Short mmCIF file of C-alpha atoms in Angstrom, two decimals:
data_model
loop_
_atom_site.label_atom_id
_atom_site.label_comp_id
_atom_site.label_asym_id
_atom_site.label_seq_id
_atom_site.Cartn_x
_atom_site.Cartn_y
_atom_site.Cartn_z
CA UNK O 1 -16.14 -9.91 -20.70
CA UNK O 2 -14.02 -8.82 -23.46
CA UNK O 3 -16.91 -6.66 -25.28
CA UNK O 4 -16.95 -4.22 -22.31
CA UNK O 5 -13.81 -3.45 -22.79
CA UNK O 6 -13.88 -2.68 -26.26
CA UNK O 7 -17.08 -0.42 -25.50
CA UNK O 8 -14.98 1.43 -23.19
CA UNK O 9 -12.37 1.71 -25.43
CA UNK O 10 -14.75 3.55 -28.05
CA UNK O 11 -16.36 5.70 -25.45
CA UNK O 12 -13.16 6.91 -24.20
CA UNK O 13 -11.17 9.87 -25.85
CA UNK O 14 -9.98 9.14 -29.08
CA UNK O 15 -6.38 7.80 -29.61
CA UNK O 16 -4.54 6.52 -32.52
CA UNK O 17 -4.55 3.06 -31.19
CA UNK O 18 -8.01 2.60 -31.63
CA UNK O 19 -7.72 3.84 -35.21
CA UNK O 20 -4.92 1.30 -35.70
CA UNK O 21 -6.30 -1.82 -33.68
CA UNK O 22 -9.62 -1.13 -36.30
CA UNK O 23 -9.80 -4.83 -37.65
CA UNK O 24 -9.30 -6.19 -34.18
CA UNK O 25 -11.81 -4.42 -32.62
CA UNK O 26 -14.25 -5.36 -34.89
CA UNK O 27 -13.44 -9.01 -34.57
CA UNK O 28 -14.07 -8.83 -30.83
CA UNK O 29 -17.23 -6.95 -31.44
CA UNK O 30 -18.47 -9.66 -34.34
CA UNK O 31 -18.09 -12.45 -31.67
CA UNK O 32 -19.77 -10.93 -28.94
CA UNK O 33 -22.75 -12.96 -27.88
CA UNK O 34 -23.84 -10.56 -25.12
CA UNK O 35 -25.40 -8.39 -27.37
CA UNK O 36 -27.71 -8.91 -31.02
CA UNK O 37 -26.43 -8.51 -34.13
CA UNK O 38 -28.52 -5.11 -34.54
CA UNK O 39 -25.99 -3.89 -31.34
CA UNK O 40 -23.15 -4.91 -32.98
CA UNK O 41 -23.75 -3.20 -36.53
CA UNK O 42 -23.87 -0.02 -34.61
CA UNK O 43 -21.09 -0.79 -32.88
CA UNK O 44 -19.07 -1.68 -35.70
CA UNK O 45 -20.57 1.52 -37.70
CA UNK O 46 -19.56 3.79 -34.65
CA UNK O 47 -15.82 2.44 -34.95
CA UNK O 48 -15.50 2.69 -38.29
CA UNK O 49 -16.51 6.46 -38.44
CA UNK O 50 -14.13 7.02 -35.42
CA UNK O 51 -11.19 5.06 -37.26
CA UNK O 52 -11.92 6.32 -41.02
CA UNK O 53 -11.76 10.43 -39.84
CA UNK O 54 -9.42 12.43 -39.21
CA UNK O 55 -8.18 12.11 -35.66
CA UNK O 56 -8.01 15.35 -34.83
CA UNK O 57 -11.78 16.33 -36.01
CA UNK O 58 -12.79 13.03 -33.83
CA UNK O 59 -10.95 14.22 -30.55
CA UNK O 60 -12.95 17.68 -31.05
CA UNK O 61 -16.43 16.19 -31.79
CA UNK O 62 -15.66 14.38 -28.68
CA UNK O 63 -14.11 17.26 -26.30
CA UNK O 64 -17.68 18.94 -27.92
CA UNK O 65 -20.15 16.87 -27.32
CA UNK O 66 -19.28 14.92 -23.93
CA UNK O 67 -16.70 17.82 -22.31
CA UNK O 68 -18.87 20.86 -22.63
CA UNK O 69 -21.12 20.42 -19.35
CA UNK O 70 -22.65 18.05 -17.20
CA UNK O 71 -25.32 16.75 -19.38
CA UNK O 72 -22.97 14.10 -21.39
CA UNK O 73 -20.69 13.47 -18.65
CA UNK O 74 -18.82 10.55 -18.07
CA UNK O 75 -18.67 10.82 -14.86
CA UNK O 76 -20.78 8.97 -13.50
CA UNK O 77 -22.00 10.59 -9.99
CA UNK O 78 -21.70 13.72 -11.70
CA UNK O 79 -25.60 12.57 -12.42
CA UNK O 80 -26.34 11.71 -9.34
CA UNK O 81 -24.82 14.10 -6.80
CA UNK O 82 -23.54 16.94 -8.54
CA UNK O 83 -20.95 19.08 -6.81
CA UNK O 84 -22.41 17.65 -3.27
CA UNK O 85 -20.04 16.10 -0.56
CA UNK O 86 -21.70 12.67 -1.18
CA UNK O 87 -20.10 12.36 -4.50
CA UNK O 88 -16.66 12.56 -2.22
CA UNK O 89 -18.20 9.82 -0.43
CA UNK O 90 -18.81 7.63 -3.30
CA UNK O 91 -15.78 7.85 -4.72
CA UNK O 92 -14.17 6.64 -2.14
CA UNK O 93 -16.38 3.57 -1.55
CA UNK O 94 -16.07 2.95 -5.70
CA UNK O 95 -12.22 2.95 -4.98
CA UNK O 96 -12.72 0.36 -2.26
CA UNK O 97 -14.18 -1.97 -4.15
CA UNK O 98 -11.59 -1.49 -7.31
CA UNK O 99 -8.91 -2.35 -4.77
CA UNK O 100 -11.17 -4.58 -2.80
CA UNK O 101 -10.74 -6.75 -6.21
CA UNK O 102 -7.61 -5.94 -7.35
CA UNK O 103 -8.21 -3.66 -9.65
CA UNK O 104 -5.33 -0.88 -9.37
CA UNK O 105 -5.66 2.84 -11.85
CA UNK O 106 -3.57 6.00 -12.15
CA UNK O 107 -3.47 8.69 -9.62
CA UNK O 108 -5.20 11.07 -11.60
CA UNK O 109 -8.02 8.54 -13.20
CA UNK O 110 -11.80 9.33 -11.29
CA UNK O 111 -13.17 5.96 -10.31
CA UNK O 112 -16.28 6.96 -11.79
CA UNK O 113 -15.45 7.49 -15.23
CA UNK O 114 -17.12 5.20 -17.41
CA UNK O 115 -15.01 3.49 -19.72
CA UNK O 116 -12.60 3.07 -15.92
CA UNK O 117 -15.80 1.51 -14.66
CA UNK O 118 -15.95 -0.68 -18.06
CA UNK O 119 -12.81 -1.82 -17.87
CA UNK O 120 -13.17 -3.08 -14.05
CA UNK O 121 -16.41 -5.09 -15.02
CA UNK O 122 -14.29 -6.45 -17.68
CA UNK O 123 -12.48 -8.31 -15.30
CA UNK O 124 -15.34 -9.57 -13.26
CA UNK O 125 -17.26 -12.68 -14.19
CA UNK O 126 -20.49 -12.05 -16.37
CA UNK O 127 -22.99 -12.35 -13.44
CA UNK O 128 -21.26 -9.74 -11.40
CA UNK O 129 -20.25 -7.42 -14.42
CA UNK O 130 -24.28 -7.60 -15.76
CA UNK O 131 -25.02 -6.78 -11.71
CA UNK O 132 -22.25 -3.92 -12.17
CA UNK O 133 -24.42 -2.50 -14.86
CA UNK O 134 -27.46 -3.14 -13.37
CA UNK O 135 -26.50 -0.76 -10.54
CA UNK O 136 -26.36 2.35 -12.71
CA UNK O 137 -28.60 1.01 -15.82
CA UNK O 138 -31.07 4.37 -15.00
CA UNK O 139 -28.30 6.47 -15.97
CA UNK O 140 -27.24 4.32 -18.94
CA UNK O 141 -30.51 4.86 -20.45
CA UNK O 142 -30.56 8.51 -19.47
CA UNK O 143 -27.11 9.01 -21.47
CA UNK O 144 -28.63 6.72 -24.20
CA UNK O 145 -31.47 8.51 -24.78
CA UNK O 146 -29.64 11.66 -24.50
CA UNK O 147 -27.21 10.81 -27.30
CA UNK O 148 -30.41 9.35 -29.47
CA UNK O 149 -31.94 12.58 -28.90
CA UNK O 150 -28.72 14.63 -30.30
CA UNK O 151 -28.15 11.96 -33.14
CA UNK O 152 -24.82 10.66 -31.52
CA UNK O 153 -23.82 7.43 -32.68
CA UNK O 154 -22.14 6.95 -29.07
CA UNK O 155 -25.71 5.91 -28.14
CA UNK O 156 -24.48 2.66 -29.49
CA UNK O 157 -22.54 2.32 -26.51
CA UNK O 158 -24.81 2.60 -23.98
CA UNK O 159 -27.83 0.67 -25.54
CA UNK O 160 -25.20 -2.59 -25.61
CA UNK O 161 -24.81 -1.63 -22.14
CA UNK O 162 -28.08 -1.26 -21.03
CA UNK O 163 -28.71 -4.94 -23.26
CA UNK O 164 -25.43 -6.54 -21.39
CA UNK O 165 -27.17 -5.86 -18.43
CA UNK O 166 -30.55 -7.69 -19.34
CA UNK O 167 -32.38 -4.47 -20.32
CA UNK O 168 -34.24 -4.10 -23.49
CA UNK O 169 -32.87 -0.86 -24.36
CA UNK O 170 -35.79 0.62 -26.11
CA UNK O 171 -37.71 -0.39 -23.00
CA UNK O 172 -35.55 1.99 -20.59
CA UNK O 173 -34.89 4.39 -22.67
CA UNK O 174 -39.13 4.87 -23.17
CA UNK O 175 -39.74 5.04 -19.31
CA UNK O 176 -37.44 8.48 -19.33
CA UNK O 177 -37.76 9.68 -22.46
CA UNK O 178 -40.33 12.53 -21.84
CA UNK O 179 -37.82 13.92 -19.19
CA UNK O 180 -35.08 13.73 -21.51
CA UNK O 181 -37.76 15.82 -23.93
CA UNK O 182 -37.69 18.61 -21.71
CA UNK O 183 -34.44 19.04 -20.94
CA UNK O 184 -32.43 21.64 -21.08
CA UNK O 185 -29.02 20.59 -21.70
CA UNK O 186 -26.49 22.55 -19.24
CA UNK O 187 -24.46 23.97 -22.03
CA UNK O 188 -27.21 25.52 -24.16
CA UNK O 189 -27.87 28.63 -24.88
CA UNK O 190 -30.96 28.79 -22.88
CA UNK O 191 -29.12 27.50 -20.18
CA UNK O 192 -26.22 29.76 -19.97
CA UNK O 193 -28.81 32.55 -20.06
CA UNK O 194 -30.57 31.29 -17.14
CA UNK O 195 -26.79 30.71 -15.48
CA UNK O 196 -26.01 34.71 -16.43
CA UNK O 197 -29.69 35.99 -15.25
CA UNK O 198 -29.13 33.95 -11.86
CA UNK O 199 -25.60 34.77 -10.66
CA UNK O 200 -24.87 36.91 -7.68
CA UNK O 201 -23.01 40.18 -8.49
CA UNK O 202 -19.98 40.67 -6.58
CA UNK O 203 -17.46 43.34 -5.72
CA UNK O 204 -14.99 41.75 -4.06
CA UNK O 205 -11.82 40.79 -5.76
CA UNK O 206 -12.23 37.28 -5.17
CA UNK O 207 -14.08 35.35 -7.55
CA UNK O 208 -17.93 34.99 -7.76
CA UNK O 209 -17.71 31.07 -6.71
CA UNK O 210 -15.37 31.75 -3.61
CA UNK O 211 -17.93 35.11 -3.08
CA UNK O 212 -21.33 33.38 -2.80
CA UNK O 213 -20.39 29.57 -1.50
CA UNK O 214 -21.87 28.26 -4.94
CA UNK O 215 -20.45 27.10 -8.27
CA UNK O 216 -22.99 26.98 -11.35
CA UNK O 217 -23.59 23.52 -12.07
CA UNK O 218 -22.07 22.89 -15.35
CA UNK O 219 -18.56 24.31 -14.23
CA UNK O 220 -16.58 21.34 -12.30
CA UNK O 221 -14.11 21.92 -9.39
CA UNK O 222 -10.72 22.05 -11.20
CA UNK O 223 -9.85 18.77 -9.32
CA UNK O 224 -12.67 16.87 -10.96
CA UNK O 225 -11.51 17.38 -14.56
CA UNK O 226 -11.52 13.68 -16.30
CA UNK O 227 -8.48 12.86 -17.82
CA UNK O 228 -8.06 9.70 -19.75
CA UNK O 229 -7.42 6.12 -19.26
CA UNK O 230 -4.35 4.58 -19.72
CA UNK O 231 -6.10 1.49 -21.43
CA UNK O 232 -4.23 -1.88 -22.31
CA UNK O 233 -4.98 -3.52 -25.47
CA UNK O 234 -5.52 -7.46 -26.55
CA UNK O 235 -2.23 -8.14 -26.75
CA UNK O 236 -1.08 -6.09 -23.52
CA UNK O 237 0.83 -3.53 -25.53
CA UNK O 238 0.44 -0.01 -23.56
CA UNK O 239 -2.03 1.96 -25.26
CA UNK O 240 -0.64 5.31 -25.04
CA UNK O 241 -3.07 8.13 -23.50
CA UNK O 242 -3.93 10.88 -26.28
CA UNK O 243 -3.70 13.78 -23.67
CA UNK O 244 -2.52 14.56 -20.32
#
């Protein structure tokens, strides 16, 4: 399903070959059927703004808004089990179905990443990339209405998702969108202060994290630290990664 892997291409970090393969990308979008026209306007309007600015002043609107806690993450059991030893778990059942179906990635890619998990469902049939989606569609429309909340034009992105998967999107979204209300997002300012009034004090020379057994939730293991996809465009030319 080609459109997932163009939505995965504009959720992922911004390169210069997105900015270049502009026109292309918004061919595949225009013919996708899996989604209304309404989905792909925004589509369209969320790759033009990311391929008509300046790529540096994209990259840190990006690094900003979905790199500065866990409330945006990408990750996708980041949401679901935090910093617990079933997200260990579940990453190594995701990689055991990506290799259960071919599907090989990079060494340092998380399975769980979304525009990864895009751009395995892209090579599924429809049926089982729409049941691929259906699996995590809750946290689709948390993200969505997350990014609706903020003004992000990324919701885009995860309302075609949510309608890929058979979901009317303002449907889902409604159903959370008094939680998502009162929220505090994880890198506020409220929520820091919380974080500061909270931590254990410790004299030891060894870190507070190391001191105590915990880690305050919006600060990841160092291990856990997305990096980006090395993503392969229509006409299987390398697209280069835009960091390491």
């Amino acid at each position: 399903m080609k459109i997932l892997k163009v939505i995965s291409l504009l959720m992922d970090y911004p390169v210069q070959a997105v900015q270049q393969a502009r026109a292309e990308l918004e061919e595949a979008i225009q013919a996708s059927r899996e989604i209304s026209p309404q989905q792909r306007q925004d589509l369209v309007d969320l790759l033009t703004r990311l391929a008509s600015t300046d790529l540096l002043d994209v990259q840190e609107a990006y690094t900003e808004q979905f790199e500065r806690g866990r409330y945006l993450s990408l990750l996708l059991f980041e949401h679901v089990h935090g910093e617990s030893r079933d997200r260990g778990q579940a990453m190594v059942d995701l990689m055991a179905q990506y290799e259960a179906a071919g599907f090989a990635i990079g060494v340092k890619e998380l399975p769980d990443y979304i525009p990864l998990y895009l751009e395995f469902l892209a090579t599924r049939d429809g049926e089982e990339a729409k049941a691929g989606l259906g699996e995590v569609e809750h946290l689709l429309a948390l993200l969505a209405s997350r990014l609706e909340e903020r003004g992000s034009d990324y919701a885009a992105c995860f309302r075609a998702l949510l309608q890929i998967a058979g979901t009317i999107p303002e449907l889902a979204m409604a159903a959370i969108r008094e939680q998502v209300l009162e929220e505090i997002p994880d890198n506020s300012l409220e929520a820091l202060d919380a974080e500061w009034e909270e931590e254990q004090v410790t004299f030891l020379n060894g870190d507070s994290v190391a001191a105590c057994g915990t880690r305050p939730a919006n600060v990841k293991a160092k291990e856990e630290i997305a990096v980006p996809v090395h993503w392969v465009d229509f006409n299987d030319k390398t697209v280069p990664a835009g960091r390491v």
